[in-house]
mmCIF file of C-alpha atoms in Angstrom:
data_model
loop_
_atom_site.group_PDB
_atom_site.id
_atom_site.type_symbol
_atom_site.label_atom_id
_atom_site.label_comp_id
_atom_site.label_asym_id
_atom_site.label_seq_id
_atom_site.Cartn_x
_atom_site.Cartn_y
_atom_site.Cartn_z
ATOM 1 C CA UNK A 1 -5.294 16.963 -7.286
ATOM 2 C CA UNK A 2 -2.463 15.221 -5.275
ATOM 3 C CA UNK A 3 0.497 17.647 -4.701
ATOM 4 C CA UNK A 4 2.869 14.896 -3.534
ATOM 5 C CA UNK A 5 3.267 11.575 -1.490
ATOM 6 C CA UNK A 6 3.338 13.702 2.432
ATOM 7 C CA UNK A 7 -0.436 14.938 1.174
ATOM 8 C CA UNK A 8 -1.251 11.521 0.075
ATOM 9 C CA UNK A 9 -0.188 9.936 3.519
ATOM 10 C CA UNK A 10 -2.329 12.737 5.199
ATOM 11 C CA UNK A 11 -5.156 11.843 3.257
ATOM 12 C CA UNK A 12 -5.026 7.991 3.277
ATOM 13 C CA UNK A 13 -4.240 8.672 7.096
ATOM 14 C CA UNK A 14 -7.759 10.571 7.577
ATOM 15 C CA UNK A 15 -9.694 8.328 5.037
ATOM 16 C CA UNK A 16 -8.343 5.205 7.671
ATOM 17 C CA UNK A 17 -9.553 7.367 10.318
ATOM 18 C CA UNK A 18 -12.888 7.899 9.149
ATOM 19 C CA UNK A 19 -13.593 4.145 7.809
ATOM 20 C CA UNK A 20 -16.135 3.473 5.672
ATOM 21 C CA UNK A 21 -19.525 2.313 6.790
ATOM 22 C CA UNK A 22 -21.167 -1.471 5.885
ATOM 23 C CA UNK A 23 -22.590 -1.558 3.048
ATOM 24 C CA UNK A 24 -23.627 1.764 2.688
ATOM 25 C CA UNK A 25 -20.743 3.654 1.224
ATOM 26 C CA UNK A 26 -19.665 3.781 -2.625
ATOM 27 C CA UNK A 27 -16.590 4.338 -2.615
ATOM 28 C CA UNK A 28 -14.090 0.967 -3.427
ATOM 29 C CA UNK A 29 -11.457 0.322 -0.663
ATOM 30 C CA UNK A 30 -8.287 -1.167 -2.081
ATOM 31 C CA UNK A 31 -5.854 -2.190 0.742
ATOM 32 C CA UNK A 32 -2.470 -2.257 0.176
ATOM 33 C CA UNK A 33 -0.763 -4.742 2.109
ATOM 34 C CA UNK A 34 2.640 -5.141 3.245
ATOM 35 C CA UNK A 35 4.370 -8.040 4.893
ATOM 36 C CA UNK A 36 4.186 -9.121 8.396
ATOM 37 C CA UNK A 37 7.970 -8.572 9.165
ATOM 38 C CA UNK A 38 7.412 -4.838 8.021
ATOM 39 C CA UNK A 39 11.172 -4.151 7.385
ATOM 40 C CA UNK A 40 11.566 -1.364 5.376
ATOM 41 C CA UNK A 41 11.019 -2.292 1.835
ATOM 42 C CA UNK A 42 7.594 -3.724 2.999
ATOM 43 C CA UNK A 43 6.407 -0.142 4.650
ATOM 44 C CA UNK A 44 7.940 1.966 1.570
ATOM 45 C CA UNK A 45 6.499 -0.452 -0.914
ATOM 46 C CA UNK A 46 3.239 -0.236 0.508
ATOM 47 C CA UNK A 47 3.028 3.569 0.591
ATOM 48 C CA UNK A 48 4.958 3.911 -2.428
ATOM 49 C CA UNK A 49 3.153 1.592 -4.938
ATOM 50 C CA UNK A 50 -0.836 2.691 -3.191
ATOM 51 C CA UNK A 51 0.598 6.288 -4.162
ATOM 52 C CA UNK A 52 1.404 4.511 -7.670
ATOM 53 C CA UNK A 53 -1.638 3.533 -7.855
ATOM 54 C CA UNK A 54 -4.134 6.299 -7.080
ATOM 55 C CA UNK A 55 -1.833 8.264 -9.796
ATOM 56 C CA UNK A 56 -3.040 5.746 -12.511
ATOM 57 C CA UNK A 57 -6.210 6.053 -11.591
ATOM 58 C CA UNK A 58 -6.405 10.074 -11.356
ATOM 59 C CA UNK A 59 -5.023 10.118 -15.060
ATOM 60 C CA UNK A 60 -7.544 7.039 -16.253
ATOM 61 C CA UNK A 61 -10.698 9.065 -14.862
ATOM 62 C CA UNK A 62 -9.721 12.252 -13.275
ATOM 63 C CA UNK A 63 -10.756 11.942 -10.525
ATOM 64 C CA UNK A 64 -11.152 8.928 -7.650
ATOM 65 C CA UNK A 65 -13.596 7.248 -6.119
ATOM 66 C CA UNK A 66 -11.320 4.860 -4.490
ATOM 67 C CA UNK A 67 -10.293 5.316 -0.580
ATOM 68 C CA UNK A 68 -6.270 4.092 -0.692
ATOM 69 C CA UNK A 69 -5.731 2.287 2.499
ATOM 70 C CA UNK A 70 -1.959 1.392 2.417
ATOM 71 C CA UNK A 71 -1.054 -0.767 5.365
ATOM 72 C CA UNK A 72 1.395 -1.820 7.555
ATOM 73 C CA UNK A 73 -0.066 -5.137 9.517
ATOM 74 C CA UNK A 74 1.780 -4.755 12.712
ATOM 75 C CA UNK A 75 0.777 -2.686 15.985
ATOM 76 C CA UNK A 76 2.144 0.911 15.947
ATOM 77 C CA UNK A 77 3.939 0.691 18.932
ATOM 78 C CA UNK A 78 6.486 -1.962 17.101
ATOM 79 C CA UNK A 79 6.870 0.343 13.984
ATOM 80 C CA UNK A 80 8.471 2.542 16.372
ATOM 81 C CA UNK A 81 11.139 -0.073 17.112
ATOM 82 C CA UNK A 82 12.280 -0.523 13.223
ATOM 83 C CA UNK A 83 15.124 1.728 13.432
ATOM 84 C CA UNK A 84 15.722 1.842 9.979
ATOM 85 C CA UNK A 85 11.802 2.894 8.885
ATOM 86 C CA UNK A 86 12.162 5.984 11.814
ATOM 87 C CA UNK A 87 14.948 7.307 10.464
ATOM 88 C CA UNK A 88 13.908 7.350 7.181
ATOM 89 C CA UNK A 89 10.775 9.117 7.932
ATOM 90 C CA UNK A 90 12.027 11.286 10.442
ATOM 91 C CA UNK A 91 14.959 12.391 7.649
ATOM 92 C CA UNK A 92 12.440 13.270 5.354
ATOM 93 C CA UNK A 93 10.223 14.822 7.478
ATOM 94 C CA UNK A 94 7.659 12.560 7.021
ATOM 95 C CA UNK A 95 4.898 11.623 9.930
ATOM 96 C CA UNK A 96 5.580 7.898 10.948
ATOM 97 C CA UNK A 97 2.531 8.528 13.359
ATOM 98 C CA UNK A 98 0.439 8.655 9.954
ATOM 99 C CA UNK A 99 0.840 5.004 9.129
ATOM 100 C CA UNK A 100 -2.101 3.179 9.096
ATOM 101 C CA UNK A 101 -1.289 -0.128 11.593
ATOM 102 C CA UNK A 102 -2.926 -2.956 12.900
ATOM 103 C CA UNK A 103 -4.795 -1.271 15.596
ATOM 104 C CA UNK A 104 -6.554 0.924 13.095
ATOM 105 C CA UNK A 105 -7.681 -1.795 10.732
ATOM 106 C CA UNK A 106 -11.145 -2.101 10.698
ATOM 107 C CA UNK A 107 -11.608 -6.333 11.012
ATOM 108 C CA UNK A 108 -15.515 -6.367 11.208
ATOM 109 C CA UNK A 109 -16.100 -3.309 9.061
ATOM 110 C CA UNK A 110 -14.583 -4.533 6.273
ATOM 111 C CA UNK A 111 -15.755 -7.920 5.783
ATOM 112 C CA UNK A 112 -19.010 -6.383 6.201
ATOM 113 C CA UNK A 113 -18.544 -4.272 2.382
ATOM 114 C CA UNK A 114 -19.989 -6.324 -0.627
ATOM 115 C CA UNK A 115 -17.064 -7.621 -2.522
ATOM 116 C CA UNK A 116 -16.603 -5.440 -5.656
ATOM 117 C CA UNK A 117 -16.088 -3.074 -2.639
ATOM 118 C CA UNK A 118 -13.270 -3.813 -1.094
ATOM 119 C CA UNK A 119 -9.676 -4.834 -3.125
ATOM 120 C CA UNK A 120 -6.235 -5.941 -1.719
ATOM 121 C CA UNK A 121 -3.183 -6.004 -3.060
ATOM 122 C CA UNK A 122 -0.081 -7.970 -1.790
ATOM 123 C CA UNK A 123 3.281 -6.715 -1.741
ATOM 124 C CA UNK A 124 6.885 -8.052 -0.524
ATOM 125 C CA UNK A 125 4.576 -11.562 0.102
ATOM 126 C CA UNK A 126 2.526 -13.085 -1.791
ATOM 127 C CA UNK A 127 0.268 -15.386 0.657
ATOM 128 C CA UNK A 128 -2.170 -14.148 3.708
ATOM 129 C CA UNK A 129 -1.499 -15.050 7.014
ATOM 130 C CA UNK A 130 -4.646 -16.320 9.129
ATOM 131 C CA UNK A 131 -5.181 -13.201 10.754
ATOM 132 C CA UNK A 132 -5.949 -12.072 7.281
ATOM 133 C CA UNK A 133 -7.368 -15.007 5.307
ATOM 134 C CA UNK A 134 -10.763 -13.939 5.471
ATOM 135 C CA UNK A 135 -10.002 -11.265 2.548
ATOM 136 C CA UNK A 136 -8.275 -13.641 0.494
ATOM 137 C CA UNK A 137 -11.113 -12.846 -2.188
ATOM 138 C CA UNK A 138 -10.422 -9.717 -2.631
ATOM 139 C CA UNK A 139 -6.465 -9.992 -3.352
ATOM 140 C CA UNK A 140 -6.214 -8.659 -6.725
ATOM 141 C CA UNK A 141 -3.035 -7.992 -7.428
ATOM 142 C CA UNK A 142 0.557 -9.385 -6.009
ATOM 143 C CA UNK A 143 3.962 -7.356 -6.416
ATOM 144 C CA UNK A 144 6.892 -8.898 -4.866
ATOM 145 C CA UNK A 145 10.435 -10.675 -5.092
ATOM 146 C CA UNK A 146 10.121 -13.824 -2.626
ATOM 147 C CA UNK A 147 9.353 -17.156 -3.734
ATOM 148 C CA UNK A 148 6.137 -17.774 -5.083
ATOM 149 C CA UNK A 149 3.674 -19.793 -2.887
ATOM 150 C CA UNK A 150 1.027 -20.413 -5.197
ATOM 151 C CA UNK A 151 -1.873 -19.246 -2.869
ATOM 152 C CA UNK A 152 -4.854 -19.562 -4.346
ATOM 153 C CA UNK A 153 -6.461 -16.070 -4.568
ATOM 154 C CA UNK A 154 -9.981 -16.234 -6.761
ATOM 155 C CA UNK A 155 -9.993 -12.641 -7.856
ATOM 156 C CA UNK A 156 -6.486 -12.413 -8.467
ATOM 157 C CA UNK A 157 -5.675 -10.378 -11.781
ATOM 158 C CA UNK A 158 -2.342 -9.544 -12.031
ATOM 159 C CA UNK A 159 0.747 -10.931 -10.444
ATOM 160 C CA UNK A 160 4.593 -9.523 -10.429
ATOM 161 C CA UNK A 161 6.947 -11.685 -8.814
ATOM 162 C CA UNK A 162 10.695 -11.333 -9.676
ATOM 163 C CA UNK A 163 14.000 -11.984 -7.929
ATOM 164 C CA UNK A 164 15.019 -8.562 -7.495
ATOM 165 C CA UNK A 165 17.011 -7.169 -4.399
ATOM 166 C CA UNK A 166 13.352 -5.337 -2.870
ATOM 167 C CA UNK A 167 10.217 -4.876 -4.128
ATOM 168 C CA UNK A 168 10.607 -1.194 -3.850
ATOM 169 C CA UNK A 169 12.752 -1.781 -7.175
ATOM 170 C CA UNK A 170 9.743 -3.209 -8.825
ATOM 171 C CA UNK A 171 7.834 0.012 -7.728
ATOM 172 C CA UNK A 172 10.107 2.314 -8.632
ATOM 173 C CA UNK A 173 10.696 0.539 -12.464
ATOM 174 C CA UNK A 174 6.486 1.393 -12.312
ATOM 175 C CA UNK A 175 7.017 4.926 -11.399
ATOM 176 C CA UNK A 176 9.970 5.336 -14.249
ATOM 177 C CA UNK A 177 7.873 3.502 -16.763
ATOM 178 C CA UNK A 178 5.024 5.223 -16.253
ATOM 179 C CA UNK A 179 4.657 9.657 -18.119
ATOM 180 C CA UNK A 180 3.051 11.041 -14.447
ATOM 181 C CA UNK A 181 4.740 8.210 -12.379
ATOM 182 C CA UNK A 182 7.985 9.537 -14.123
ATOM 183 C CA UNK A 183 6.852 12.993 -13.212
ATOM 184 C CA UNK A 184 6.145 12.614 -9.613
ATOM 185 C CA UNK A 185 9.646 10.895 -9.036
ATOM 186 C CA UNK A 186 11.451 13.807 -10.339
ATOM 187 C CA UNK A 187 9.829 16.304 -8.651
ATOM 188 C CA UNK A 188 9.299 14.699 -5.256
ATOM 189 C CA UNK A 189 12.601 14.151 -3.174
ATOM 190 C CA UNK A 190 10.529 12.214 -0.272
ATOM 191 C CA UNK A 191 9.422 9.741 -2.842
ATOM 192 C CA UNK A 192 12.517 9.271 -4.868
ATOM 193 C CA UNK A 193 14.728 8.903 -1.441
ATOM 194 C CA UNK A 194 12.220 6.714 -0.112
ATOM 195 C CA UNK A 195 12.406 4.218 -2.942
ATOM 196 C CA UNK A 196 16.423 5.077 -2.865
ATOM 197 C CA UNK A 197 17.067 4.463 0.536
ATOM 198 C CA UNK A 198 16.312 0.728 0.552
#
């Protein structure tokens, strides 16, 4: 049972740690991807909407077989330099150190898991660069507010793109929409400022 979205950063932070081995672990991996720029709407809406996510899931089955891997595609040491994404972390006591970067992301692993293994989903951009276009398979699902560039994405299954002022509105209107997303935005302040402070 998740007690909040600092415990579910510590635990997608040791489940990145870990990794998964090829082909021999059960558990699905679904990658949640921000943009390349990672400003701050792209971290928070990463974090925000995996968190999102693993709550729909924990009320569909009780309980999860799924290791949430939210991630933010650029090296750690240039996280440090957004301004804007420190501060907000550091104001809500929240471990920027925690993030799962680029140095962390397991290339080789990964595209050795069997397909119905490993899921992506997109958000704040809605293509793959090349560093990433051998998982374009396993995108899934899209949620963001740019232009849509009409990648072609086999698996895809669902697809949110509106003109909105960040995508972290679009996750929040999924929290407020939702009976336990609702829930865990009232009674979290770290997730509520977090989708606030954008």
């Amino acid at each position: 049972m998740q007690t909040g979205l600092g415990d579910f950063i510590d635990r997608t932070s040791a489940c990145a740690a870990s990794q998964p081995k090829e082909g021999g672990d059960q558990h699905v991996v679904h990658v949640v991807m921000g943009n390349q720029a990672c400003d701050l709407d792209s971290i928070v809406s990463a974090i925000t909407l995996s968190y999102f996510m693993s709550l729909q899931e924990e009320e569909q089955v009780g309980s999860s077989n799924t290791i949430w891997y939210p991630l933010v595609p650029i090296p750690a040491r240039e996280v440090k330099l957004r301004t804007e994404v420190t501060y907000l972390f550091s104001a809500l006591n929240l471990d920027i150190h925690k993030l799962s970067c680029l140095e962390s992301f397991p290339f080789e692993k990964f595209q050795g898991l069997q397909q119905d293994s490993l899921k992506f989903t997109l958000v704040d951009h809605n293509s793959l660069s090349s560093q990433f276009s051998a998982f374009s398979s396993c995108v899934e699902e899209i949620v963001d507010h740019h232009e849509d560039f009409k990648a072609n994405f086999p698996a895809l299954k669902k697809k949110q793109i509106e003109v909105v002022g960040s995508t972290a509105t679009l996750v929040a209107e999924k929290f407020l929409n939702h009976v336990k997303g609702h829930e865990a935005i009232s009674k979290d302040v770290s997730l509520r400022q977090l989708l606030l402070g954008l």
